[in-house]
Coordinates of C-alpha atoms in Angstrom, one line a residue:
M1 CA -16.0 -2.0 9.3
K2 CA -11.9 -2.6 8.4
P3 CA -9.9 0.9 9.0
Y4 CA -8.9 2.4 5.7
E5 CA -5.5 1.9 4.5
E6 CA -3.3 4.4 3.0
I7 CA -1.5 3.9 -0.3
Q8 CA 0.3 5.8 -2.7
V9 CA -0.5 5.8 -6.5
P10 CA 2.1 6.9 -9.2
V11 CA 0.9 10.1 -11.3
T12 CA 2.6 12.6 -13.5
G13 CA 5.3 14.2 -11.1
G14 CA 5.1 11.8 -8.0
E15 CA 2.5 9.8 -6.3
L16 CA -0.8 10.7 -5.2
A17 CA -1.9 9.7 -1.5
V18 CA -5.0 7.8 -1.2
L19 CA -7.1 6.2 1.4
R20 CA -9.0 3.1 0.9
W21 CA -11.9 1.9 2.7
P22 CA -12.1 -1.8 1.6
A23 CA -15.5 -3.5 1.2
R24 CA -16.6 -7.1 3.0
E25 CA -16.8 -8.8 -0.1
P26 CA -14.1 -8.9 -2.9
D27 CA -16.6 -8.0 -5.6
A28 CA -18.2 -5.4 -4.2
P29 CA -18.7 -2.1 -6.1
V30 CA -16.0 0.3 -5.9
V31 CA -16.7 4.3 -5.3
I32 CA -13.8 6.9 -5.9
A33 CA -14.7 9.9 -4.0
L34 CA -12.9 13.5 -4.3
H35 CA -12.7 16.4 -2.0
G36 CA -13.0 19.9 -1.8
I37 CA -10.8 23.0 -2.5
T38 CA -9.0 23.2 0.7
S39 CA -10.2 19.9 2.1
N40 CA -8.5 16.2 2.4
A41 CA -9.4 12.4 1.9
L42 CA -10.6 12.2 5.4
S43 CA -13.7 14.4 4.7
W44 CA -15.1 11.2 3.3
G45 CA -14.7 9.3 6.6
P46 CA -18.4 9.7 7.8
V47 CA -19.6 8.3 4.6
A48 CA -17.1 5.2 4.6
R49 CA -18.4 4.2 8.2
L50 CA -22.0 4.9 6.7
L51 CA -21.1 2.6 3.8
D52 CA -20.4 -0.1 6.3
G53 CA -18.7 -2.1 3.7
R54 CA -21.3 -2.3 1.1
A55 CA -18.7 -0.8 -1.3
T56 CA -15.1 0.1 -1.5
L57 CA -14.6 3.7 -1.1
I58 CA -11.1 5.1 -2.6
A59 CA -10.4 8.7 -1.6
P60 CA -7.4 10.8 -2.7
D61 CA -5.7 13.6 -1.1
L62 CA -5.8 15.7 -4.6
R63 CA -2.4 17.2 -5.5
G64 CA -1.4 20.2 -3.5
R65 CA -3.3 18.9 -0.3
A66 CA -2.4 16.8 2.9
G67 CA -0.9 13.5 1.9
S68 CA -0.4 14.9 -1.9
S69 CA 0.8 18.3 -0.9
G70 CA 4.7 17.4 -2.2
L71 CA 3.1 16.7 -5.7
P72 CA 4.1 19.7 -8.1
G73 CA 2.3 21.9 -10.4
P74 CA 0.7 22.5 -12.9
Y75 CA -2.3 22.6 -10.8
G76 CA -5.9 23.3 -12.1
I77 CA -9.2 21.0 -12.6
A78 CA -8.1 19.3 -15.7
T79 CA -4.9 18.1 -13.9
H80 CA -6.8 16.7 -10.8
A81 CA -9.3 15.0 -13.5
D82 CA -6.1 13.3 -15.2
D83 CA -4.8 12.1 -11.5
V84 CA -8.2 10.5 -11.0
A85 CA -8.1 8.6 -14.0
A86 CA -4.5 7.7 -13.5
L87 CA -5.8 6.4 -9.9
A88 CA -8.7 4.5 -11.1
E89 CA -6.5 2.8 -13.7
A90 CA -4.4 1.5 -10.8
L91 CA -7.1 0.8 -8.2
A92 CA -10.5 0.4 -9.7
P93 CA -10.3 -1.5 -13.3
G94 CA -13.4 -1.1 -14.9
R95 CA -15.9 1.7 -14.8
V96 CA -16.6 2.8 -11.2
V97 CA -19.0 5.5 -9.6
L98 CA -17.5 8.4 -9.2
A99 CA -18.5 11.5 -6.6
G100 CA -17.2 14.6 -5.8
H101 CA -18.0 17.4 -2.9
S102 CA -17.6 21.1 -3.8
M103 CA -14.5 21.8 -5.8
G104 CA -14.3 17.9 -6.2
A105 CA -17.9 17.8 -8.0
F106 CA -16.3 19.9 -10.8
V107 CA -13.6 17.5 -10.9
T108 CA -15.7 14.9 -10.9
A109 CA -17.9 16.1 -14.3
L110 CA -14.4 17.1 -15.9
A111 CA -12.9 13.4 -15.2
A112 CA -16.2 11.7 -16.4
V113 CA -16.0 14.0 -19.9
R114 CA -12.2 13.4 -20.4
H115 CA -12.2 9.9 -19.5
P116 CA -15.8 8.3 -20.4
D117 CA -14.4 4.7 -20.3
R118 CA -13.4 5.1 -16.9
F119 CA -16.3 6.3 -15.1
G120 CA -19.9 5.5 -14.6
P121 CA -22.8 7.0 -12.8
L122 CA -21.6 10.3 -11.2
L123 CA -22.8 11.9 -7.5
L124 CA -22.0 15.4 -7.4
V125 CA -22.5 16.9 -3.9
D126 CA -23.1 20.7 -3.4
G127 CA -21.0 21.5 -6.6
G128 CA -20.3 20.7 -10.1
I129 CA -22.7 23.3 -11.8
G130 CA -20.9 26.3 -12.4
F131 CA -21.9 29.8 -13.2
P132 CA -19.8 32.2 -15.7
A133 CA -17.7 34.6 -13.2
P134 CA -18.5 38.3 -12.8
T135 CA -16.5 40.0 -15.2
H136 CA -15.7 43.3 -13.3
L137 CA -13.7 40.9 -10.9
S138 CA -9.5 40.3 -11.0
P139 CA -8.7 36.5 -10.2
D140 CA -7.4 37.6 -6.7
E141 CA -10.8 39.2 -6.1
L142 CA -13.0 36.4 -7.3
M143 CA -10.9 34.0 -5.0
T144 CA -11.8 36.2 -2.0
A145 CA -15.7 36.2 -3.4
V146 CA -15.5 32.6 -3.5
I147 CA -13.9 30.9 -0.7
G148 CA -12.6 34.2 1.0
P149 CA -12.3 32.6 4.7
A150 CA -10.8 29.2 3.5
M151 CA -8.1 31.1 1.7
D152 CA -7.1 33.2 4.8
R153 CA -6.8 29.8 6.7
L154 CA -4.1 28.9 4.5
S155 CA -1.7 31.9 5.5
M156 CA -2.4 31.4 9.3
T157 CA -0.4 29.2 11.9
F158 CA -1.5 27.6 15.0
P159 CA 0.5 26.9 18.2
D160 CA -0.9 23.3 18.6
R161 CA -3.6 20.9 17.5
A162 CA -6.1 21.9 20.0
A163 CA -6.2 25.4 18.6
Y164 CA -6.7 24.4 15.6
R165 CA -9.8 22.2 16.5
A166 CA -11.1 25.1 18.6
F167 CA -11.1 27.1 15.7
W168 CA -12.5 25.0 13.3
Q169 CA -15.4 24.1 16.2
A170 CA -16.2 28.0 16.0
H171 CA -16.9 27.7 12.7
P172 CA -20.4 28.4 11.9
A173 CA -20.9 25.3 9.6
F174 CA -19.6 23.0 12.3
A175 CA -20.6 24.4 15.5
A176 CA -23.7 22.0 15.7
D177 CA -22.3 19.0 13.9
W178 CA -18.9 18.2 15.5
S179 CA -17.7 14.8 15.7
D180 CA -14.3 12.8 16.1
E181 CA -14.7 11.9 12.2
V182 CA -14.6 15.8 11.7
D183 CA -11.7 16.0 14.0
A184 CA -9.7 13.3 12.1
Y185 CA -10.3 15.2 9.1
I186 CA -9.3 18.6 10.2
Q187 CA -6.1 17.4 11.6
R188 CA -5.2 15.5 8.6
D189 CA -4.9 19.0 7.1
L190 CA -2.3 20.3 9.7
T191 CA 1.7 20.1 9.1
G192 CA 4.9 21.5 10.6
E193 CA 6.0 21.6 14.4
E194 CA 4.3 23.6 17.6
P195 CA 4.1 26.2 17.8
E196 CA 3.8 26.8 13.7
L197 CA 1.5 24.4 12.5
R198 CA 0.1 25.2 9.0
S199 CA -2.2 23.9 6.4
T200 CA -1.0 21.4 4.1
C201 CA -2.6 23.3 1.4
R202 CA -0.3 24.8 -1.2
I203 CA -1.9 28.5 -1.4
E204 CA -0.6 28.3 -5.5
A205 CA -2.7 25.0 -6.0
V206 CA -5.8 26.4 -4.2
R207 CA -5.6 29.9 -6.2
T208 CA -5.1 28.1 -9.6
D209 CA -7.9 25.5 -9.1
G210 CA -10.3 28.3 -7.5
I211 CA -9.8 30.4 -10.9
G212 CA -9.9 27.4 -13.2
L213 CA -13.8 26.6 -11.6
F214 CA -14.4 29.2 -14.2
D215 CA -12.8 27.8 -17.0
E216 CA -15.0 27.3 -20.2
E217 CA -14.2 23.4 -20.2
V218 CA -14.9 23.1 -16.6
L219 CA -18.1 25.1 -16.6
T220 CA -19.2 23.0 -19.7
A221 CA -18.6 20.0 -18.7
V222 CA -21.9 19.0 -16.8
R223 CA -23.5 19.4 -20.2
K224 CA -21.2 16.9 -21.9
L225 CA -21.5 14.0 -19.4
P226 CA -21.2 10.6 -21.0
A227 CA -23.4 9.2 -17.7
P228 CA -26.4 10.2 -15.6
A229 CA -25.4 12.1 -12.7
T230 CA -27.0 13.1 -9.2
L231 CA -26.4 16.5 -7.9
L232 CA -27.1 16.5 -4.2
W233 CA -27.2 20.0 -3.1
A234 CA -27.4 21.8 0.0
P235 CA -29.9 24.9 1.1
R236 CA -27.4 26.1 3.3
G237 CA -23.9 27.8 2.6
L238 CA -20.1 27.6 3.6
M239 CA -20.8 29.8 6.5
D240 CA -24.3 27.8 7.4
E241 CA -25.9 31.2 6.0
E242 CA -29.3 30.8 4.4
Q243 CA -28.4 31.1 0.7
G244 CA -26.4 28.2 -0.2
L245 CA -24.6 27.8 -3.5
Y246 CA -27.8 26.5 -5.0
D247 CA -31.5 26.9 -4.6
E248 CA -34.3 26.3 -7.0
T249 CA -34.2 29.4 -8.9
R250 CA -30.5 29.0 -9.6
L251 CA -31.1 25.8 -10.6
A252 CA -33.5 26.7 -13.0
A253 CA -31.2 29.4 -14.3
A254 CA -28.8 27.1 -15.0
D255 CA -31.0 25.0 -17.3
L256 CA -30.1 21.7 -16.7
G257 CA -32.7 19.9 -18.8
G258 CA -30.7 17.5 -21.5
T259 CA -27.9 17.1 -19.4
G260 CA -28.7 13.8 -17.6
V261 CA -28.7 15.5 -14.1
A262 CA -30.6 14.9 -11.5
P263 CA -30.9 17.6 -8.6
V264 CA -31.8 16.8 -5.4
R265 CA -32.2 18.6 -2.4
V266 CA -31.0 17.6 1.3
A267 CA -32.8 19.2 3.8
D268 CA -31.0 20.9 7.0
V269 CA -27.4 20.6 5.8
N270 CA -25.1 23.0 4.6
H271 CA -22.2 22.9 2.5
Y272 CA -19.9 21.0 4.9
T273 CA -22.5 19.1 6.4
V274 CA -24.0 17.3 3.4
L275 CA -21.1 15.4 3.3
T276 CA -19.6 15.2 6.8
G277 CA -22.7 15.3 8.9
E278 CA -25.1 12.2 9.9
Q279 CA -28.1 13.2 7.9
G280 CA -26.0 14.1 4.7
G281 CA -23.9 11.3 5.1
R282 CA -26.6 8.9 5.1
E283 CA -28.4 10.8 1.9
V284 CA -24.7 10.7 -0.1
V285 CA -24.6 6.9 0.9
R286 CA -28.2 6.2 0.0
H287 CA -27.4 7.9 -3.6
L288 CA -24.1 6.1 -3.9
L289 CA -25.9 2.6 -3.3
E290 CA -28.2 3.3 -5.5
L291 CA -25.8 4.2 -8.3
C292 CA -23.9 1.1 -7.6
G293 CA -26.7 -1.3 -7.8
A294 CA -26.0 -2.2 -4.3
H295 CA -28.3 -2.2 -1.0

């Protein structure tokens, strides 16, 4: 398969860094894929490989991360949704399949609602179905509860790339599922010079986006989708714990009847490996090709 190309797409305030894995055939379907809250476009690298040129995969670094870390605010889920619409207009004319992992799934749902002429079927990967925020928590307490360990990393420094690799290899979610693709993905997150390398993620962007996941417009987007959606959910969580973000009870409480969202459990994966692991990646690709009408 061809390597990805990195391109710049104009959006409000500057340019969005975008990775593009071209399909073998020029008339192949196009998928736009969105990453999670402290992630970057290369989290979709395993999926790109497994697609094996059957579709063009376009994955941006969202505003405030990796190659797009220099883009200014305002941040927020709605801003990302509008950025993605601008990306689709520039690179993928017509209605395309839109996919998102974790926070990217919430952006996917909102982008489809705000720009229904741009996006066709949706794939939500362990995200997109939200729950109201506990009213007793402050915004900072809410962020700690949702992505505390990930937020901690953003203020850390690392002496070299090997140290950052070791940090991630010790993470429970990746301990048993490390690969060169995962390594490339986490290394894309680093910026600065040794011995003070740090994450490219802007803390302000991550904080604004995280709190924004509980906005009414974001929480209700999944109930207004103009196209059908598939939710692939992981039984294990962000730290590979037994309780994932979703389970049958939580999804029943979410009352997805009438939304057009079809939940599908992906066995033996956690919140990260549902996308970056071999088994999870194959399931993502299978559903993407079905949504594209390709095989």
